[in-house]
mmCIF file of C-alpha atoms in Angstrom:
data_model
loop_
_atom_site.group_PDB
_atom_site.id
_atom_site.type_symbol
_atom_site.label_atom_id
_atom_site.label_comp_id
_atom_site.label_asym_id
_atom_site.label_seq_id
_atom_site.Cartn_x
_atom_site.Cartn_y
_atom_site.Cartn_z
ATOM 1 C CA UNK A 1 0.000 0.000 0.000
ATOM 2 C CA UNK A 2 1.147 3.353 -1.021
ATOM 3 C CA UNK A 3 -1.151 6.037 0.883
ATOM 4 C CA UNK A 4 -0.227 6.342 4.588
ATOM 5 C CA UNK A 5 -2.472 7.945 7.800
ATOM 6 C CA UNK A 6 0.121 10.810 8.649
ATOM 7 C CA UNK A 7 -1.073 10.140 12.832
ATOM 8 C CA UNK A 8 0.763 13.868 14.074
ATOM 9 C CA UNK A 9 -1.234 15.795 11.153
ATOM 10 C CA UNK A 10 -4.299 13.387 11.400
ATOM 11 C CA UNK A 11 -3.914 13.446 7.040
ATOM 12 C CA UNK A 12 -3.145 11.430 5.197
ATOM 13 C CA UNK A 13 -0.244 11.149 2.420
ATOM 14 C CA UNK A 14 1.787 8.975 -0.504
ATOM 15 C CA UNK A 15 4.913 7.693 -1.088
ATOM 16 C CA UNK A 16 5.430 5.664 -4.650
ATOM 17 C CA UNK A 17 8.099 5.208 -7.325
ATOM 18 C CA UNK A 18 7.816 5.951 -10.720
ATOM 19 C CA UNK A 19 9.499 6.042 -13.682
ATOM 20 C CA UNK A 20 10.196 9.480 -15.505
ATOM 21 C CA UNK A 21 10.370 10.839 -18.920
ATOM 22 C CA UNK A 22 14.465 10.112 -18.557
ATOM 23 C CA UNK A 23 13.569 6.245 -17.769
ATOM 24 C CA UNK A 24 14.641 6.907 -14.520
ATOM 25 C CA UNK A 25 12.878 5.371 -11.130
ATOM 26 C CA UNK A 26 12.010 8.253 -8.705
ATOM 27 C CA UNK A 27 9.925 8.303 -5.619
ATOM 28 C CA UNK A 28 7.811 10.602 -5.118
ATOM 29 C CA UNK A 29 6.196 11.888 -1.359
ATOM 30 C CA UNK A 30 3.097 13.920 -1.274
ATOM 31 C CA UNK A 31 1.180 15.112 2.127
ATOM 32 C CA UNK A 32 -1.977 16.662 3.075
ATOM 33 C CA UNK A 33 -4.780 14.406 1.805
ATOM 34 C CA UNK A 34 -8.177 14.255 4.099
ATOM 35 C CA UNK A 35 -9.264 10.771 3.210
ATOM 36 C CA UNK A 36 -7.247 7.431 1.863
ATOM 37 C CA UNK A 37 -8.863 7.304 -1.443
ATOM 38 C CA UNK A 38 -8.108 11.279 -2.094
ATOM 39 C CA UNK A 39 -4.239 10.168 -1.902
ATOM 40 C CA UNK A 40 -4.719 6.690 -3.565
ATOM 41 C CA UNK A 41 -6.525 8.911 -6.456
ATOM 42 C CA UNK A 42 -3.595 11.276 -6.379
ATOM 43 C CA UNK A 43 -0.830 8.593 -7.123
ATOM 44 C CA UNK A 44 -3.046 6.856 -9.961
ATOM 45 C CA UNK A 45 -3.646 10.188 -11.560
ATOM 46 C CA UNK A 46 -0.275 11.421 -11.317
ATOM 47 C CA UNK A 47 1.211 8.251 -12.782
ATOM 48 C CA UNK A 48 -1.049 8.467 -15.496
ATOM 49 C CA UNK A 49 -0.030 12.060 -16.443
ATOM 50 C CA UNK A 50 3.383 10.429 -16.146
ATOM 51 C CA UNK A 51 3.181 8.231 -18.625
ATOM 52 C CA UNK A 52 0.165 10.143 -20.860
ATOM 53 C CA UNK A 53 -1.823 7.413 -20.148
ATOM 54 C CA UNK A 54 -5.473 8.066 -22.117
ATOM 55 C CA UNK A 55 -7.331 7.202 -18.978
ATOM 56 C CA UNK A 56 -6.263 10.011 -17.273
ATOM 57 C CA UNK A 57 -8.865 12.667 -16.270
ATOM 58 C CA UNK A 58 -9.282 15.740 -18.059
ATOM 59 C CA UNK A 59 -8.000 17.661 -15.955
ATOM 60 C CA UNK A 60 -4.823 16.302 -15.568
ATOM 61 C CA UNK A 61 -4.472 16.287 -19.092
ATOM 62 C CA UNK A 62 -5.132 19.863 -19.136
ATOM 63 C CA UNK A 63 -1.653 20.097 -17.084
ATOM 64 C CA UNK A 64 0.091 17.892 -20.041
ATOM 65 C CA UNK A 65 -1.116 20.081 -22.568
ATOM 66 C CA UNK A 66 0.335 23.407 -21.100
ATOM 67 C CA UNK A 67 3.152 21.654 -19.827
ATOM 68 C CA UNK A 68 3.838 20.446 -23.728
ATOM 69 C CA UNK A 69 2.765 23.913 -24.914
ATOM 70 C CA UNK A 70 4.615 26.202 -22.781
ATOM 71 C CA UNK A 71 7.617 26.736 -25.033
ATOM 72 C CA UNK A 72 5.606 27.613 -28.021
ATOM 73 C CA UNK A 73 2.698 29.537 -26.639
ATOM 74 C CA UNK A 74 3.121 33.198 -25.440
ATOM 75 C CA UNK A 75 2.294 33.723 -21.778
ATOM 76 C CA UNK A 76 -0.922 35.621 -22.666
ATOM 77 C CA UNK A 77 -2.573 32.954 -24.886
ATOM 78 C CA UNK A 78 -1.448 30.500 -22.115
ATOM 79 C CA UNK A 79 -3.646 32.930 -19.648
ATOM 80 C CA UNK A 80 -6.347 33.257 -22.375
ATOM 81 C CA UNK A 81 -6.329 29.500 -23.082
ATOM 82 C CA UNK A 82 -6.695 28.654 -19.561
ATOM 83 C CA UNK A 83 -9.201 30.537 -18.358
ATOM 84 C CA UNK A 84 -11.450 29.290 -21.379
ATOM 85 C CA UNK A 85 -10.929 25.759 -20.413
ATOM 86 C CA UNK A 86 -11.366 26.256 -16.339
ATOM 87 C CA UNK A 87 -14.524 28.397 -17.375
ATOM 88 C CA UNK A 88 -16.245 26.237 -19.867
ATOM 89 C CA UNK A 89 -14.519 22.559 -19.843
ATOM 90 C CA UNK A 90 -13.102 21.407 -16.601
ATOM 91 C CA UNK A 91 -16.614 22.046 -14.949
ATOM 92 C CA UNK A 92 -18.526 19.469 -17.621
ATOM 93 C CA UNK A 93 -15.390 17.484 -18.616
ATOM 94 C CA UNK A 94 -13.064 17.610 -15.940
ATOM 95 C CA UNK A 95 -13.388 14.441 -13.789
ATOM 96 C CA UNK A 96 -13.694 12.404 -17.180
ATOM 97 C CA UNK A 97 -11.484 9.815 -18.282
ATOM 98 C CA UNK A 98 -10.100 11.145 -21.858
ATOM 99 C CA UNK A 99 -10.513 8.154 -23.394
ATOM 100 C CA UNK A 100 -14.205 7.992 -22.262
ATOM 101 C CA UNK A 101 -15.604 10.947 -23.834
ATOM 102 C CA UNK A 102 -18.055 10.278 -26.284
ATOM 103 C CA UNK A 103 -19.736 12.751 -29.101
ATOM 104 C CA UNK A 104 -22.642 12.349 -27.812
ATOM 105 C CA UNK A 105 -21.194 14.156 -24.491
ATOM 106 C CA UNK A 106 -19.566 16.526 -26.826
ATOM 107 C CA UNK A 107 -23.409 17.365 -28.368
ATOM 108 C CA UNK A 108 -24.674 17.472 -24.830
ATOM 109 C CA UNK A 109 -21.965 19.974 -23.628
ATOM 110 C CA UNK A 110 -22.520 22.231 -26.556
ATOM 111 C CA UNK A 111 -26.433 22.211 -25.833
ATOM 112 C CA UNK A 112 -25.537 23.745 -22.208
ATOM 113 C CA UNK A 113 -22.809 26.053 -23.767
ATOM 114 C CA UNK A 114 -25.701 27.254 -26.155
ATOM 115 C CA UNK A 115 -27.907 28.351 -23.575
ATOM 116 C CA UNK A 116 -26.230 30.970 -21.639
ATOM 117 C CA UNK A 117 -26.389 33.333 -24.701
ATOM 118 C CA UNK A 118 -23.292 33.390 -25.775
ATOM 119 C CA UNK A 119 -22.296 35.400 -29.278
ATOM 120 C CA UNK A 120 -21.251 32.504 -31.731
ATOM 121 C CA UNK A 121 -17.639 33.870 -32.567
ATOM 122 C CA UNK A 122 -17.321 33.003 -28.587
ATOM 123 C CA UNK A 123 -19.125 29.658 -29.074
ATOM 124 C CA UNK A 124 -16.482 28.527 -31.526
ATOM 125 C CA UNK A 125 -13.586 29.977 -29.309
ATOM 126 C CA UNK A 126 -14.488 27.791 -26.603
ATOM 127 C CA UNK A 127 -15.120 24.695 -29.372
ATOM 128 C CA UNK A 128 -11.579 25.358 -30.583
ATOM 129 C CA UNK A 129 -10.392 24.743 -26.863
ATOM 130 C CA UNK A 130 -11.701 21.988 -26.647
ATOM 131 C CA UNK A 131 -11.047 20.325 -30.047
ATOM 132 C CA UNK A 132 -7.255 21.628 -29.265
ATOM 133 C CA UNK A 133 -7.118 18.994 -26.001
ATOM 134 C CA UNK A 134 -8.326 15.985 -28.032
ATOM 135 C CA UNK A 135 -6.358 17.210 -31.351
ATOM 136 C CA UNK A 136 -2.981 17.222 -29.329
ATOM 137 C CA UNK A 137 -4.036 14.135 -27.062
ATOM 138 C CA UNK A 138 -4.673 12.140 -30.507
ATOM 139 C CA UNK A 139 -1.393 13.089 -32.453
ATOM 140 C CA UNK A 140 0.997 12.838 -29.667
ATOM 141 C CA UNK A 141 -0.594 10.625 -27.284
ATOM 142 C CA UNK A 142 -2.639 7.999 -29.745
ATOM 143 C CA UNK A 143 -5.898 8.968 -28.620
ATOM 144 C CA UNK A 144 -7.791 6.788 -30.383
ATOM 145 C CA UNK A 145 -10.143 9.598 -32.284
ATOM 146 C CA UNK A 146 -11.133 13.039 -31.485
ATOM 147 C CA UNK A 147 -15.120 12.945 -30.702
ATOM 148 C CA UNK A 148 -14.918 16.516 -31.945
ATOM 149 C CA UNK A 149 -14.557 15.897 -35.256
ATOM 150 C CA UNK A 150 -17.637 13.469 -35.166
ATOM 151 C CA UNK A 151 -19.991 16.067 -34.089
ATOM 152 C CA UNK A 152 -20.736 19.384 -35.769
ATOM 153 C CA UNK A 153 -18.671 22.245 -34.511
ATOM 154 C CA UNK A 154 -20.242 24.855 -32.594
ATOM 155 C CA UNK A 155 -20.595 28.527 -33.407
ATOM 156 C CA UNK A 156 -19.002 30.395 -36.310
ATOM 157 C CA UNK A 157 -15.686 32.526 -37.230
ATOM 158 C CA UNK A 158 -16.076 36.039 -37.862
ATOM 159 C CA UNK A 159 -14.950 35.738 -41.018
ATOM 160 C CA UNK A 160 -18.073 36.796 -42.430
ATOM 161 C CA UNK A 161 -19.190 39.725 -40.169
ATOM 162 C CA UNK A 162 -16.534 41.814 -40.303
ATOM 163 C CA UNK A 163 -17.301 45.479 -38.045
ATOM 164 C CA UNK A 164 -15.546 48.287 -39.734
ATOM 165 C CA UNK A 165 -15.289 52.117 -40.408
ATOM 166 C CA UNK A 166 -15.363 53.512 -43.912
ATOM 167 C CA UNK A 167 -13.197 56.278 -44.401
ATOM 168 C CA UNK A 168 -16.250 58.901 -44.021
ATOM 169 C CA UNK A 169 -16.666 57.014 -40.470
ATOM 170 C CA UNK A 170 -13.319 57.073 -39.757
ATOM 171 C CA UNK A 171 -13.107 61.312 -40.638
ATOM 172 C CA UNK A 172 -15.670 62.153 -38.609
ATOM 173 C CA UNK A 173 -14.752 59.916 -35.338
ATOM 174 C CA UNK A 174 -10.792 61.190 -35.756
ATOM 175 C CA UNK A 175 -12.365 64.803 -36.097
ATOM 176 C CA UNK A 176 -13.442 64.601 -32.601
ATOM 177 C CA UNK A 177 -10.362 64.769 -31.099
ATOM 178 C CA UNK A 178 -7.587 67.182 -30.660
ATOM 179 C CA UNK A 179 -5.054 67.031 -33.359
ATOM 180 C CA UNK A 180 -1.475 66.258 -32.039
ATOM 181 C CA UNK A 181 -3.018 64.657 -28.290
ATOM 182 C CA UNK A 182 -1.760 61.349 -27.846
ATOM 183 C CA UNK A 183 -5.232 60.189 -28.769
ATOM 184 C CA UNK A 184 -5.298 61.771 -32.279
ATOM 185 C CA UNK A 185 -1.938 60.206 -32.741
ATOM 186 C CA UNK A 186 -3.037 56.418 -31.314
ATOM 187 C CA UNK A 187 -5.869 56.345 -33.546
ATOM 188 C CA UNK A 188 -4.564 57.672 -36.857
ATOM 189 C CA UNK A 189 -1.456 55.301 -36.345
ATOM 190 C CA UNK A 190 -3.891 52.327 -36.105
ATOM 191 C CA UNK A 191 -5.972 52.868 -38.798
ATOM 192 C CA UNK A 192 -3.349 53.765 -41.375
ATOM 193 C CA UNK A 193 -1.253 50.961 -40.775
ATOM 194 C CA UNK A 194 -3.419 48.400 -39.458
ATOM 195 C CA UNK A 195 -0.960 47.109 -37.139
ATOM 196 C CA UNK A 196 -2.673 44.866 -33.821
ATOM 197 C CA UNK A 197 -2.997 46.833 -30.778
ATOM 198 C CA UNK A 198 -0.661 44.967 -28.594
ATOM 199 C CA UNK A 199 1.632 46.455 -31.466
ATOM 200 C CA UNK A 200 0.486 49.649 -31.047
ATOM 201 C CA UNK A 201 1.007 50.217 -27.463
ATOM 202 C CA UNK A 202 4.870 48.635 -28.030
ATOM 203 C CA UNK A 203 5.398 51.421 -30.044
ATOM 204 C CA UNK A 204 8.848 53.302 -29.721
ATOM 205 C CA UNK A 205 10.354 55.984 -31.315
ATOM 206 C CA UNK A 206 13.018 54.138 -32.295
ATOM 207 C CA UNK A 207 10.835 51.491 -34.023
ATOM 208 C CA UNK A 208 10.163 54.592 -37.015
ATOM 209 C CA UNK A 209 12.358 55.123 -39.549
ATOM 210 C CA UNK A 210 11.871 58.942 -40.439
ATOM 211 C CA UNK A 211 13.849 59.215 -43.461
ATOM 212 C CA UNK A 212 12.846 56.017 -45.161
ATOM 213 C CA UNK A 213 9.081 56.550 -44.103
ATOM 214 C CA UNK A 214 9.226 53.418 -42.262
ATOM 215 C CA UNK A 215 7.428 51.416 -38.954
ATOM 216 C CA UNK A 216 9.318 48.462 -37.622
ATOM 217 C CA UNK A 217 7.055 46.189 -35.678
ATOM 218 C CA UNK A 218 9.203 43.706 -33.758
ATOM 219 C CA UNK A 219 7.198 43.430 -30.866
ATOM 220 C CA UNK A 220 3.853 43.539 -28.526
ATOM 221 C CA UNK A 221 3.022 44.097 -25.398
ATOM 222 C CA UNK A 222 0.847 42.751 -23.079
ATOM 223 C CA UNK A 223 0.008 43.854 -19.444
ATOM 224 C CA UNK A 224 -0.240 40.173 -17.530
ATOM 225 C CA UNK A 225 -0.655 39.560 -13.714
ATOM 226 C CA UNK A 226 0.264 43.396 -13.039
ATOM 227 C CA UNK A 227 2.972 43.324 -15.258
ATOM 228 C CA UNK A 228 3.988 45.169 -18.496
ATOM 229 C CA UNK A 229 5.241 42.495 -20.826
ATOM 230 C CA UNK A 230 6.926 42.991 -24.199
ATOM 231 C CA UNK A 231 7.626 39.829 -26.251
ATOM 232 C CA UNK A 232 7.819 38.833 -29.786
ATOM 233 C CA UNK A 233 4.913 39.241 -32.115
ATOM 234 C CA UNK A 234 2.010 36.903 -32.332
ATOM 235 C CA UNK A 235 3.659 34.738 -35.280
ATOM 236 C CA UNK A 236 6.960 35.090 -37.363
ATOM 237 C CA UNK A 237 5.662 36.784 -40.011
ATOM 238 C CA UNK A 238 4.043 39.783 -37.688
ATOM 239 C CA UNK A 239 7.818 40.882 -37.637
ATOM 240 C CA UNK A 240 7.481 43.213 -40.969
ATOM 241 C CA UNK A 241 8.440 46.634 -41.795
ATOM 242 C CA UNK A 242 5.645 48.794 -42.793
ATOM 243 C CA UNK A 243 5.497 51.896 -45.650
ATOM 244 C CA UNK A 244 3.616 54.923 -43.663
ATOM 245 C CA UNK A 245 2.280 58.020 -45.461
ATOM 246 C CA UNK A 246 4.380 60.740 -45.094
ATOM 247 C CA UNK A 247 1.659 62.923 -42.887
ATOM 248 C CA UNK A 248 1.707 59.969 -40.689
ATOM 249 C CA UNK A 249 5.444 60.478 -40.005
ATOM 250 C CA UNK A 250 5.255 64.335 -39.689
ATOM 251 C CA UNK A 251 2.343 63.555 -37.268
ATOM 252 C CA UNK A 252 4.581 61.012 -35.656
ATOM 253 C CA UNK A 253 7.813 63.957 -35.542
ATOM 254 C CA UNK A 254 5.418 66.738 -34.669
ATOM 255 C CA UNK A 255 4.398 64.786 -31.368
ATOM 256 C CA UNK A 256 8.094 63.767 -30.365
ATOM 257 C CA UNK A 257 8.647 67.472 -30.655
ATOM 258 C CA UNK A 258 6.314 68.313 -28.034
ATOM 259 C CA UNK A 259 7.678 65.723 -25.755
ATOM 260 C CA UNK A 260 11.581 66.554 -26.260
ATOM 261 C CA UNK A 261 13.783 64.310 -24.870
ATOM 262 C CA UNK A 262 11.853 61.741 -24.726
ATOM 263 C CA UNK A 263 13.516 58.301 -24.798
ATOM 264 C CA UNK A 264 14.087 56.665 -27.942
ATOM 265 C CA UNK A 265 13.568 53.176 -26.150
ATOM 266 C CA UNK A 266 10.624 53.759 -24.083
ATOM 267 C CA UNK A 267 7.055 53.146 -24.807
ATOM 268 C CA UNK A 268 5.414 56.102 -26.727
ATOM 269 C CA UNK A 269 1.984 55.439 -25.465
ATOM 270 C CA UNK A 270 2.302 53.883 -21.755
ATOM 271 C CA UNK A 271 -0.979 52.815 -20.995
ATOM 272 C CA UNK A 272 -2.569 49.868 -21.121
ATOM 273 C CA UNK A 273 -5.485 47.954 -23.599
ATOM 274 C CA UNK A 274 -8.064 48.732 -21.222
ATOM 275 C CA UNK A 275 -7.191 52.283 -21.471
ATOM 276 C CA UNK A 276 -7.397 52.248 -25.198
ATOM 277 C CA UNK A 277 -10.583 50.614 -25.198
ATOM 278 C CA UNK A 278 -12.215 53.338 -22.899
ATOM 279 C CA UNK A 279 -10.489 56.135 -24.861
ATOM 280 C CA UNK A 280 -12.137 54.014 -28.130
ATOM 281 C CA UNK A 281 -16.151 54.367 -26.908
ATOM 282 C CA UNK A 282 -15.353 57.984 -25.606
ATOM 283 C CA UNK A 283 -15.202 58.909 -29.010
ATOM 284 C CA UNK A 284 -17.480 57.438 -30.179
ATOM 285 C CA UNK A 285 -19.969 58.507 -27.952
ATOM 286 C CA UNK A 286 -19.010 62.032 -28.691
ATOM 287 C CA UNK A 287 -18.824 61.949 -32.267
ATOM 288 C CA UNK A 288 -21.850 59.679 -33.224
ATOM 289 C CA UNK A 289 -19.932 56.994 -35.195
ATOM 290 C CA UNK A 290 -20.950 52.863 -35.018
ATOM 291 C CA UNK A 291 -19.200 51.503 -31.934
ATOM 292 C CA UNK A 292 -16.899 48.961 -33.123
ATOM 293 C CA UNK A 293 -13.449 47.195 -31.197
ATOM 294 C CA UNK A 294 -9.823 48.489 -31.198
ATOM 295 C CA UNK A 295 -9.369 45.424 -33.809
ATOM 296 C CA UNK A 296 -11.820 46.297 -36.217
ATOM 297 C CA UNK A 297 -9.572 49.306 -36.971
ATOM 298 C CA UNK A 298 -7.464 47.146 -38.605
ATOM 299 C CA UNK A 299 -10.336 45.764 -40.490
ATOM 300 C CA UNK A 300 -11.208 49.637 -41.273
ATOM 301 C CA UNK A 301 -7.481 50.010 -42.266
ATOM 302 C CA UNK A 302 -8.281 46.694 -45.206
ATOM 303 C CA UNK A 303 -11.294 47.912 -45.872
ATOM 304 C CA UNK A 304 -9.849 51.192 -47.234
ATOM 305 C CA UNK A 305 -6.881 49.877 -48.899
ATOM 306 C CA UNK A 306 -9.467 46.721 -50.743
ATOM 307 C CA UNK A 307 -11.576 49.818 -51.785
ATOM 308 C CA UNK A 308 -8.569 51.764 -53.402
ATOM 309 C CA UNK A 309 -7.816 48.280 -55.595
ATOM 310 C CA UNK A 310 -4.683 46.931 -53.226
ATOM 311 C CA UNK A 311 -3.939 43.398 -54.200
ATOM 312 C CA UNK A 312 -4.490 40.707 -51.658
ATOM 313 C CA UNK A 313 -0.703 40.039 -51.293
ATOM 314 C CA UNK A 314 0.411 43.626 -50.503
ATOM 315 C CA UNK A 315 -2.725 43.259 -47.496
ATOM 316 C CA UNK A 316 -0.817 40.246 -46.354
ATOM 317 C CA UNK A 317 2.299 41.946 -46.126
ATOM 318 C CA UNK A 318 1.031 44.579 -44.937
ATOM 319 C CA UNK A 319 -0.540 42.823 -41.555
ATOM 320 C CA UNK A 320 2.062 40.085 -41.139
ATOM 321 C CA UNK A 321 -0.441 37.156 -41.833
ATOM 322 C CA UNK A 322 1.324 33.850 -42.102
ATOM 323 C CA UNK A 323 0.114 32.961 -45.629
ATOM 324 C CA UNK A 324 -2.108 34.657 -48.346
ATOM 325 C CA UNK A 325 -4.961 32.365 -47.470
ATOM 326 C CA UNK A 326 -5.307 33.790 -44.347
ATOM 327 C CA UNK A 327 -6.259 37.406 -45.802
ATOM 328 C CA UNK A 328 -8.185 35.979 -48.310
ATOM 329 C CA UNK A 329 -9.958 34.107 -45.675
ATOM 330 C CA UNK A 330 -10.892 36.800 -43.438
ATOM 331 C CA UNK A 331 -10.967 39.735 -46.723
ATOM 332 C CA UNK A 332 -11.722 37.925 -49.505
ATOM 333 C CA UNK A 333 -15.559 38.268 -49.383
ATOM 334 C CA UNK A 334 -14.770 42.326 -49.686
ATOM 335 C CA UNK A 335 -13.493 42.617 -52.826
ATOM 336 C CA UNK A 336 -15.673 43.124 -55.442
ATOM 337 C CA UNK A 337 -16.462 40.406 -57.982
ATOM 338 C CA UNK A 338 -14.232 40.066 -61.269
ATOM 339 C CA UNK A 339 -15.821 38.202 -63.011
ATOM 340 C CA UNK A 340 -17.709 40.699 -65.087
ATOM 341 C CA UNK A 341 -14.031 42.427 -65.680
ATOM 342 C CA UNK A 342 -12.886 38.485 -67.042
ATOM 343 C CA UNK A 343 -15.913 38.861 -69.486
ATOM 344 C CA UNK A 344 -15.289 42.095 -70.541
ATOM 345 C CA UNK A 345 -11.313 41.212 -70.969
ATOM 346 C CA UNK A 346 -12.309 38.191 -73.179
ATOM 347 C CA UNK A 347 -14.753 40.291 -75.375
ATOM 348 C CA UNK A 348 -11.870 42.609 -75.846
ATOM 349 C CA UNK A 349 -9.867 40.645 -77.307
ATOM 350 C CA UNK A 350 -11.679 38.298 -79.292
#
């Protein structure tokens, strides 16, 4: 027998050997368990995570995943990712064997996720969580199958609701506030570039390039756990070098001016995304203009350039997607059909 009655602490605890990752035998001690069968349960599930055994709970698999993931993830998606799954799946899945979910549970949970009135771009956040789990559990740890992909997934992207400003939008809501602030600045830097916010508030001055007309993005920031946190962008390809009008830059010089001596190195807006997002519905409560996120700027910012004929590929560039499919993915239903144009071309020169 491995769980003990601890008779001092009137607990009880476990004391087991296992074998590690290395192939090495370890023992392992672990105190502070009310009952017998809360330590017994403790050993079984922790040599199961050991050894990625399928019949260990969800929850413990939860730890394996982030555990696996926490080299390639950045800390906030790790925080995002986590507090979707504690939220939404550990409560329904949690105590379940991995290997003993079935569709039909996976129907059943999305029933009860449907009810509390969710939007569906959410729904399908929290269905990507989930189908993440049982994806990684099936390619690394031979799950069997993923019961996701038997059932029908949840939700929708927002691919095909896309909130933006037109530029007439966009004039009036910028007109609202006071050319040179910080605010004027924020705002016409994210909707002429279309860079992400996290971008935006890594900003420094020595990120522009005032002779070449130029905006370096080769980081984010985040504010995590009370902490300012700048990291590497969201993918590879977000580290890109961006062509800015050259108002944009004298707005950009202009501002510096006013705060001389400040350091090249340092954040040029220090706040934080909460900040922006107030600042975001205070003008638009004073000017009148659709509400609409601090991201769908950047949609505003492809909305423009599709409308002044920009190819698809310069768009790409332009936001540091990974591949072209991507912005043809989330854009493509905004440009206009061709096919009359094809017609017209083929006329021509018959």
């Amino acid at each position: 027998m491995s769980a003990y009655k601890d008779k001092t602490q009137g607990t009880w605890y476990v004391s087991f050997r296992y074998v590690d990752w290395t192939g090495k035998k370890t023992q392992k001690l672990k105190r502070g368990f009310k009952t017998k069968k809360e330590a017994l349960n403790y050993e079984k599930e922790f040599i199961r995570k050991t050894a990625a055994d399928m019949k260990m709970e969800m929850n413990s698999f939860i730890q394996v995943y982030f555990e696996d993931k926490k080299n390639e993830l950045k800390e906030n998606s790790i925080r995002n990712k986590q507090h979707m799954m504690n939220k939404h799946i550990v409560p329904y899945f949690g105590t379940r064997k991995m290997n003993e979910i079935t569709p039909a549970e996976i129907i059943q949970w999305q029933n009860t996720i449907q009810e509390k009135g969710y939007s569906k771009t959410y729904e399908r956040m929290i269905q990507n969580q989930l189908n993440a789990l049982f994806n990684h559990a099936q390619k690394i740890y031979n799950l069997k199958e993923n019961p996701c992909k038997k059932v029908k997934k949840m939700g929708k992207s927002d691919a095909n609701k896309l909130e933006f400003w037109t530029k007439a939008e966009y004039d009036r809501f910028i007109a609202g506030i006071e050319p040179g602030s910080e605010d004027y600045l924020i705002f016409e830097i994210l909707f002429w570039t279309g860079i992400r916010e996290g971008e935006l508030l890594a900003l420094s001055l020595s990120d522009f390039d005032m002779s070449g007309n130029l905006l370096h993005i080769n980081k984010t920031y985040n504010r995590i756990r009370k902490r300012d946190v700048i990291d590497t962008p969201k993918t590879e390809n977000s580290v890109r070098t961006i062509d800015i009008p050259n108002f944009l830059k004298e707005e950009v010089q202009e501002y510096a001016k006013k705060h001389y001596g400040f350091p090249e190195d340092q954040r040029l807006f220090p706040i934080v995304a909460r900040t922006l997002q107030k600042r975001l519905k205070k003008y638009e409560t004073l000017t009148g203009v659709k509400p609409i996120r601090v991201h769908d700027i950047r949609h505003s910012h492809v909305a423009y350039l599709i409308y002044q004929g920009v190819e698809p590929l310069i768009i790409k560039e332009r936001l540091g997607h990974k591949d072209i499919q991507m912005t043809l993915n989330t854009y493509g239903h905004l440009y206009p059909s061709q096919q009359k144009k094809v017609a017209e071309m083929l006329d021509n020169k018959r």
